[in-house]
């Protein structure tokens, strides 16, 4: 189920669409997420004129379809490149420290291996807890794009300032602050995309976002190798140049993006007035016409999130997936075990992430085409277990690097499917969706903290890889149990017996969804 977008009526020369803002006032009569509400009649799916704005009724179906394609095309040409570029810089700035390890930062700041692990993990002390309040806030803003770009400008400045640190304590302080500001981006970006794309469009766009992540990882390694050549230029160490150049680049891109990135469909300057109406309507049509008048506040949406047990299953699954994804924090260290010098090691980190980018696009395309989620998650988990077992079993360079090429895509791939599953399985209201995305990413991301201390005693890294295998197995068991759960919920909904339907409603399904024939998909 795609994110629900709610709007209040605006009148201007072009009959603007409903406003996306949510308000706290008088919400009690609109929120019925956990109780059976009185049936008002089943909507007639063939009679779209009931909820279709008058301006759209004058168009033929072919004209509306053509206009809808134009809306998606415009969003793809503007939103995706901007969000993708910001995510590349987000990941580059966050992963700089892993590359700096190969360029002398540990020696310059007199850090031990354990202290370096702390410097890596402490970023999440600021990053994780601030995601939830940030995403609750963004659901209240009329300009989420400006909010995201402002955060990018600030974290770019902080990243550049890392070049000035001269002590381990100063590095820890700046990493905490950096994490806090970067907390805005990822859950905010997912939220913004869900405000533009339907559920069958969103999977590929989330895949595109992760593609940018992997490009950031690949570009980060290549750029770090180039900065290594600048070591000593103007008396500045190579790792300091790394933070300076990439931080300044982020500031520049963020400032320009603030003038380009659109906000919500109803107030997007890149759309014509009639396109705005259709962009709003097509999302309301998918979510249910009655939801177009919901008036749900931030706190109520958050409480609705806490009351849905599916949220906790997603959080735990993401925790297991994030544990596996923590290899990105130490990937240059893993590749270093092949025995090459620092420059070649950084260059060798790029191909696995480039491969992962293509893998994600193929995976999300298949998921959208087949409307499937669970089989893809299980396939990634199986592949991941193999890639973790190989480095423990052999020191053969070719075999180990082959496994390393597959590590990023197999370890992070399930996360894409989890975010897609949220948009399929989390019902309205909008604030609930925003809170769910933030909680899943924030709490699930705690795995990055303790997983940072597993990477010792290379080249086989028994502690790290065996833990990743264990987390993959637990993930597989949990997501399989969830599959049986949602299939049982679908049977309750299919029964059309009031008592059984009431049981399904207790797990976050609304009466309006029941009337529309909504079902859990992808599993």
Short mmCIF file of C-alpha atoms in Angstrom, two decimals, residues 89-448:
data_model
loop_
_atom_site.label_atom_id
_atom_site.label_comp_id
_atom_site.label_asym_id
_atom_site.label_seq_id
_atom_site.Cartn_x
_atom_site.Cartn_y
_atom_site.Cartn_z
CA UNK A 89 27.67 12.43 -1.26
CA UNK A 90 25.98 11.25 1.94
CA UNK A 91 27.63 7.88 1.71
CA UNK A 92 30.96 9.28 0.57
CA UNK A 93 31.08 11.67 3.51
CA UNK A 94 30.06 8.92 5.93
CA UNK A 95 32.56 6.35 4.63
CA UNK A 96 35.53 8.71 4.35
CA UNK A 97 36.94 7.47 7.62
CA UNK A 98 37.23 3.89 6.35
CA UNK A 99 39.35 5.14 3.43
CA UNK A 100 41.33 7.50 5.66
CA UNK A 101 42.48 4.49 7.68
CA UNK A 102 44.61 3.47 4.72
CA UNK A 103 46.03 6.98 4.41
CA UNK A 104 47.59 7.45 7.83
CA UNK A 105 44.85 8.88 10.05
CA UNK A 106 45.43 6.25 12.73
CA UNK A 107 49.10 7.14 12.97
CA UNK A 108 48.48 10.90 12.89
CA UNK A 109 45.90 10.75 15.68
CA UNK A 110 47.63 7.93 17.59
CA UNK A 111 44.60 5.62 17.43
CA UNK A 112 44.48 1.93 18.26
CA UNK A 113 42.39 -0.57 16.30
CA UNK A 114 39.70 -0.50 18.99
CA UNK A 115 39.66 3.31 19.03
CA UNK A 116 39.20 3.34 15.26
CA UNK A 117 36.25 0.96 15.62
CA UNK A 118 34.77 3.35 18.16
CA UNK A 119 35.27 6.28 15.78
CA UNK A 120 33.39 4.33 13.11
CA UNK A 121 30.51 3.25 15.34
CA UNK A 122 30.06 6.50 17.27
CA UNK A 123 28.60 8.17 14.16
CA UNK A 124 25.49 6.09 14.79
CA UNK A 125 25.11 7.55 18.29
CA UNK A 126 23.90 10.73 16.63
CA UNK A 127 22.54 9.12 13.47
CA UNK A 128 20.11 6.61 14.94
CA UNK A 129 18.08 8.41 17.65
CA UNK A 130 17.46 11.55 15.59
CA UNK A 131 15.90 9.78 12.59
CA UNK A 132 12.50 9.36 14.22
CA UNK A 133 11.99 12.97 15.36
CA UNK A 134 13.36 14.17 12.03
CA UNK A 135 10.89 12.11 10.02
CA UNK A 136 8.00 13.08 12.26
CA UNK A 137 8.99 16.69 11.67
CA UNK A 138 9.32 16.30 7.91
CA UNK A 139 5.75 14.99 7.69
CA UNK A 140 4.64 18.36 9.07
CA UNK A 141 6.66 20.54 6.69
CA UNK A 142 5.38 22.00 3.44
CA UNK A 143 8.91 21.95 1.97
CA UNK A 144 10.58 18.61 2.80
CA UNK A 145 12.98 19.02 -0.12
CA UNK A 146 14.41 22.25 1.30
CA UNK A 147 14.74 20.58 4.69
CA UNK A 148 16.75 17.69 3.20
CA UNK A 149 19.01 20.01 1.19
CA UNK A 150 19.67 22.22 4.24
CA UNK A 151 20.77 19.18 6.20
CA UNK A 152 23.09 18.14 3.35
CA UNK A 153 24.71 21.57 3.34
CA UNK A 154 25.35 21.33 7.08
CA UNK A 155 26.77 17.80 7.04
CA UNK A 156 29.05 18.75 4.13
CA UNK A 157 30.46 21.58 6.25
CA UNK A 158 30.97 19.25 9.19
CA UNK A 159 32.66 16.65 7.01
CA UNK A 160 35.07 19.26 5.64
CA UNK A 161 35.82 20.38 9.19
CA UNK A 162 36.99 16.83 10.00
CA UNK A 163 40.21 17.73 8.17
CA UNK A 164 41.10 20.04 11.06
CA UNK A 165 40.97 17.45 13.86
CA UNK A 166 44.24 16.76 15.65
CA UNK A 167 43.15 14.36 18.36
CA UNK A 168 41.11 11.23 18.85
CA UNK A 169 38.64 13.04 21.13
CA UNK A 170 38.00 15.75 18.53
CA UNK A 171 37.35 13.09 15.89
CA UNK A 172 34.77 11.40 18.11
CA UNK A 173 32.98 14.69 18.77
CA UNK A 174 32.73 15.63 15.12
CA UNK A 175 31.58 12.13 14.13
CA UNK A 176 28.68 12.32 16.62
CA UNK A 177 27.59 15.68 15.20
CA UNK A 178 27.95 14.42 11.63
CA UNK A 179 25.74 11.44 12.38
CA UNK A 180 23.07 13.63 13.94
CA UNK A 181 22.79 15.85 10.87
CA UNK A 182 22.93 12.95 8.40
CA UNK A 183 19.98 11.38 10.24
CA UNK A 184 17.72 13.65 8.19
CA UNK A 185 18.57 12.25 4.80
CA UNK A 186 17.74 8.57 4.29
CA UNK A 187 14.34 8.28 6.03
CA UNK A 188 13.48 11.72 4.67
CA UNK A 189 14.37 10.69 1.13
CA UNK A 190 12.25 7.52 1.36
CA UNK A 191 9.38 9.62 2.67
CA UNK A 192 9.71 12.17 -0.14
CA UNK A 193 9.79 9.46 -2.82
CA UNK A 194 6.68 7.85 -1.38
CA UNK A 195 4.94 11.23 -1.70
CA UNK A 196 5.38 11.03 -5.49
CA UNK A 197 5.31 7.37 -6.55
CA UNK A 198 2.71 4.63 -6.30
CA UNK A 199 3.56 1.31 -4.68
CA UNK A 200 4.30 -0.35 -8.04
CA UNK A 201 6.60 2.51 -8.99
CA UNK A 202 8.37 2.91 -5.67
CA UNK A 203 10.41 -0.30 -5.70
CA UNK A 204 12.54 0.72 -8.68
CA UNK A 205 13.03 4.20 -7.23
CA UNK A 206 14.23 2.80 -3.92
CA UNK A 207 16.51 0.58 -5.99
CA UNK A 208 17.78 3.70 -7.72
CA UNK A 209 18.50 5.24 -4.35
CA UNK A 210 20.54 2.22 -3.31
CA UNK A 211 22.24 2.31 -6.68
CA UNK A 212 23.41 5.80 -5.74
CA UNK A 213 24.62 4.39 -2.43
CA UNK A 214 26.82 1.89 -4.20
CA UNK A 215 28.08 4.49 -6.66
CA UNK A 216 29.01 6.53 -3.58
CA UNK A 217 30.90 3.58 -2.15
CA UNK A 218 32.67 2.94 -5.45
CA UNK A 219 33.41 6.60 -6.13
CA UNK A 220 34.58 7.03 -2.55
CA UNK A 221 37.27 4.43 -2.99
CA UNK A 222 38.42 5.82 -6.31
CA UNK A 223 38.44 9.38 -5.03
CA UNK A 224 40.30 8.34 -1.90
CA UNK A 225 42.96 6.75 -4.09
CA UNK A 226 43.32 10.07 -5.96
CA UNK A 227 43.57 12.02 -2.70
CA UNK A 228 46.34 9.69 -1.60
CA UNK A 229 48.39 11.16 -4.45
CA UNK A 230 47.90 14.62 -2.92
CA UNK A 231 49.55 13.59 0.32
CA UNK A 232 51.87 16.42 1.39
CA UNK A 233 50.50 19.01 -1.07
CA UNK A 234 50.72 22.41 0.66
CA UNK A 235 51.83 20.52 3.74
CA UNK A 236 48.46 18.78 4.11
CA UNK A 237 48.09 15.04 4.58
CA UNK A 238 46.16 13.05 1.96
CA UNK A 239 43.39 12.00 4.36
CA UNK A 240 42.80 15.65 5.25
CA UNK A 241 42.45 16.53 1.56
CA UNK A 242 39.89 13.73 1.32
CA UNK A 243 37.63 15.36 3.90
CA UNK A 244 38.16 18.88 2.58
CA UNK A 245 37.37 18.20 -1.09
CA UNK A 246 34.42 15.91 -0.55
CA UNK A 247 32.93 18.13 2.16
CA UNK A 248 33.12 21.25 0.00
CA UNK A 249 31.59 19.34 -2.93
CA UNK A 250 28.64 18.34 -0.75
CA UNK A 251 28.06 21.94 0.32
CA UNK A 252 28.00 23.14 -3.28
CA UNK A 253 25.66 20.40 -4.54
CA UNK A 254 23.29 20.84 -1.58
CA UNK A 255 23.03 24.59 -2.15
CA UNK A 256 22.16 24.12 -5.83
CA UNK A 257 19.77 21.24 -5.11
CA UNK A 258 17.68 23.44 -2.81
CA UNK A 259 16.58 25.40 -5.89
CA UNK A 260 15.83 22.28 -7.97
CA UNK A 261 14.34 19.59 -5.73
CA UNK A 262 10.51 19.75 -5.81
CA UNK A 263 8.41 19.39 -2.69
CA UNK A 264 5.00 17.70 -2.78
CA UNK A 265 3.02 17.11 -5.99
CA UNK A 266 0.42 19.70 -5.02
CA UNK A 267 2.97 22.55 -4.88
CA UNK A 268 5.63 21.32 -7.34
CA UNK A 269 6.71 23.99 -9.79
CA UNK A 270 7.82 21.39 -12.35
CA UNK A 271 4.17 20.30 -12.82
CA UNK A 272 1.42 22.19 -14.61
CA UNK A 273 -1.73 22.91 -12.53
CA UNK A 274 -3.71 20.07 -14.08
CA UNK A 275 -0.76 17.70 -13.64
CA UNK A 276 -0.67 18.61 -9.96
CA UNK A 277 -4.29 17.59 -9.60
CA UNK A 278 -3.67 14.27 -11.31
CA UNK A 279 -0.45 13.65 -9.32
CA UNK A 280 -2.45 14.06 -6.11
CA UNK A 281 -5.45 12.10 -7.33
CA UNK A 282 -3.56 9.04 -8.56
CA UNK A 283 -2.04 8.51 -5.13
CA UNK A 284 -5.37 9.05 -3.37
CA UNK A 285 -7.03 6.67 -5.81
CA UNK A 286 -4.59 3.92 -4.90
CA UNK A 287 -4.84 4.56 -1.17
CA UNK A 288 -8.62 4.91 -1.10
CA UNK A 289 -10.76 7.91 -1.82
CA UNK A 290 -11.96 8.29 1.75
CA UNK A 291 -8.39 8.69 2.89
CA UNK A 292 -8.19 11.93 0.97
CA UNK A 293 -9.97 13.66 3.85
CA UNK A 294 -8.12 12.13 6.77
CA UNK A 295 -6.74 14.59 9.29
CA UNK A 296 -4.16 12.72 11.36
CA UNK A 297 -1.58 14.42 13.52
CA UNK A 298 2.04 13.50 14.18
CA UNK A 299 1.53 12.15 17.69
CA UNK A 300 -1.49 10.07 16.72
CA UNK A 301 0.39 8.62 13.77
CA UNK A 302 3.32 7.75 16.02
CA UNK A 303 1.04 5.99 18.51
CA UNK A 304 -0.53 4.08 15.64
CA UNK A 305 2.96 2.98 14.61
CA UNK A 306 3.77 1.71 18.11
CA UNK A 307 0.51 -0.25 18.24
CA UNK A 308 1.22 -2.23 15.05
CA UNK A 309 3.20 -5.45 15.74
CA UNK A 310 4.36 -5.61 12.13
CA UNK A 311 6.55 -2.59 12.83
CA UNK A 312 8.64 -4.55 15.34
CA UNK A 313 9.08 -7.46 12.95
CA UNK A 314 10.38 -5.09 10.28
CA UNK A 315 12.70 -3.43 12.80
CA UNK A 316 14.21 -6.76 13.86
CA UNK A 317 14.62 -7.96 10.28
CA UNK A 318 16.31 -4.71 9.37
CA UNK A 319 18.59 -5.08 12.38
CA UNK A 320 19.75 -8.45 11.06
CA UNK A 321 20.13 -7.01 7.57
CA UNK A 322 22.02 -3.95 8.80
CA UNK A 323 24.40 -6.22 10.68
CA UNK A 324 25.33 -7.79 7.35
CA UNK A 325 25.43 -4.40 5.65
CA UNK A 326 28.01 -3.21 8.21
CA UNK A 327 30.70 -4.66 5.93
CA UNK A 328 30.57 -1.33 4.07
CA UNK A 329 32.13 0.35 7.12
CA UNK A 330 35.17 -1.92 6.85
CA UNK A 331 35.19 -2.91 3.22
CA UNK A 332 38.61 -1.35 2.42
CA UNK A 333 39.99 -3.28 5.40
CA UNK A 334 38.47 -6.52 4.08
CA UNK A 335 39.92 -5.95 0.59
CA UNK A 336 43.29 -5.09 2.15
CA UNK A 337 43.59 -8.74 3.21
CA UNK A 338 44.25 -9.59 -0.46
CA UNK A 339 47.74 -8.20 0.10
CA UNK A 340 47.84 -5.19 -2.24
CA UNK A 341 49.14 -1.72 -1.40
CA UNK A 342 46.81 1.06 -0.24
CA UNK A 343 46.22 2.59 -3.68
CA UNK A 344 45.40 -0.72 -5.38
CA UNK A 345 43.24 -1.74 -2.43
CA UNK A 346 41.13 1.40 -2.77
CA UNK A 347 40.81 0.81 -6.51
CA UNK A 348 39.70 -2.78 -5.90
CA UNK A 349 36.87 -1.60 -3.63
CA UNK A 350 35.09 0.00 -6.59
CA UNK A 351 34.03 -3.02 -8.77
CA UNK A 352 31.95 -4.73 -6.03
CA UNK A 353 29.89 -1.60 -5.50
CA UNK A 354 29.46 -1.01 -9.22
CA UNK A 355 28.24 -4.59 -9.58
CA UNK A 356 25.88 -4.08 -6.63
CA UNK A 357 24.36 -1.03 -8.32
CA UNK A 358 23.39 -3.07 -11.37
CA UNK A 359 22.23 -5.93 -9.18
CA UNK A 360 19.86 -3.65 -7.28
CA UNK A 361 18.28 -2.30 -10.43
CA UNK A 362 17.67 -5.80 -11.77
CA UNK A 363 16.37 -6.98 -8.41
CA UNK A 364 13.90 -4.12 -7.96
CA UNK A 365 12.77 -4.36 -11.59
CA UNK A 366 11.97 -8.03 -11.05
CA UNK A 367 10.23 -7.25 -7.77
CA UNK A 368 7.99 -4.63 -9.38
CA UNK A 369 7.27 -6.77 -12.43
CA UNK A 370 6.40 -9.90 -10.45
CA UNK A 371 5.02 -8.03 -7.42
CA UNK A 372 7.20 -10.19 -5.22
CA UNK A 373 9.35 -9.50 -2.16
CA UNK A 374 9.93 -12.60 -0.03
CA UNK A 375 11.67 -14.84 -2.65
CA UNK A 376 14.14 -12.06 -3.46
CA UNK A 377 14.99 -11.56 0.21
CA UNK A 378 15.62 -15.28 0.65
CA UNK A 379 17.75 -15.43 -2.49
CA UNK A 380 19.95 -12.58 -1.23
CA UNK A 381 20.29 -14.21 2.19
CA UNK A 382 21.41 -17.52 0.67
CA UNK A 383 23.98 -15.79 -1.53
CA UNK A 384 25.22 -13.72 1.41
CA UNK A 385 25.87 -16.79 3.56
CA UNK A 386 28.06 -18.24 0.80
CA UNK A 387 30.07 -15.02 0.44
CA UNK A 388 30.70 -14.90 4.21
CA UNK A 389 31.79 -18.52 4.39
CA UNK A 390 34.37 -18.28 1.58
CA UNK A 391 36.81 -15.82 3.27
CA UNK A 392 36.83 -18.03 6.36
CA UNK A 393 37.49 -21.17 4.31
CA UNK A 394 40.30 -20.05 1.99
CA UNK A 395 43.01 -17.45 1.47
CA UNK A 396 43.04 -17.87 -2.31
CA UNK A 397 43.07 -14.33 -3.70
CA UNK A 398 40.82 -14.98 -6.71
CA UNK A 399 38.19 -16.88 -4.78
CA UNK A 400 38.15 -14.36 -1.93
CA UNK A 401 37.81 -11.39 -4.26
CA UNK A 402 34.99 -13.13 -6.15
CA UNK A 403 33.17 -13.41 -2.82
CA UNK A 404 33.93 -9.77 -2.06
CA UNK A 405 32.36 -8.68 -5.34
CA UNK A 406 29.09 -10.31 -4.26
CA UNK A 407 29.16 -9.15 -0.63
CA UNK A 408 27.66 -5.65 -1.00
CA UNK A 409 24.72 -6.69 -3.18
CA UNK A 410 23.80 -9.79 -1.19
CA UNK A 411 24.16 -8.17 2.23
CA UNK A 412 22.30 -4.93 1.50
CA UNK A 413 19.78 -6.16 -1.09
CA UNK A 414 17.21 -7.34 1.49
CA UNK A 415 17.01 -3.84 2.94
CA UNK A 416 15.52 -2.55 -0.32
CA UNK A 417 12.82 -5.18 -0.13
CA UNK A 418 12.06 -4.36 3.50
CA UNK A 419 11.44 -0.71 2.64
CA UNK A 420 9.23 -1.77 -0.22
CA UNK A 421 7.34 -4.11 2.09
CA UNK A 422 6.61 -1.20 4.43
CA UNK A 423 4.95 0.66 1.60
CA UNK A 424 2.91 -2.43 0.76
CA UNK A 425 1.95 -3.50 4.27
CA UNK A 426 1.79 -0.31 6.36
CA UNK A 427 -1.66 1.29 6.15
CA UNK A 428 -2.47 4.94 6.61
CA UNK A 429 -2.01 7.51 8.14
CA UNK A 430 0.93 9.36 6.61
CA UNK A 431 2.53 10.14 9.97
CA UNK A 432 2.47 6.43 10.79
CA UNK A 433 4.35 5.64 7.59
CA UNK A 434 6.95 8.31 8.32
CA UNK A 435 7.44 7.02 11.86
CA UNK A 436 7.71 3.40 10.70
CA UNK A 437 10.40 4.18 8.13
CA UNK A 438 12.41 6.15 10.67
CA UNK A 439 12.10 3.57 13.46
CA UNK A 440 13.06 0.71 11.17
CA UNK A 441 16.14 2.48 9.91
CA UNK A 442 17.13 3.94 13.28
CA UNK A 443 16.69 0.95 15.59
CA UNK A 444 17.77 -1.50 12.91
CA UNK A 445 20.91 0.55 12.41
CA UNK A 446 22.09 -0.11 15.96
CA UNK A 447 23.70 -3.24 14.54
CA UNK A 448 26.35 -0.99 12.99
#
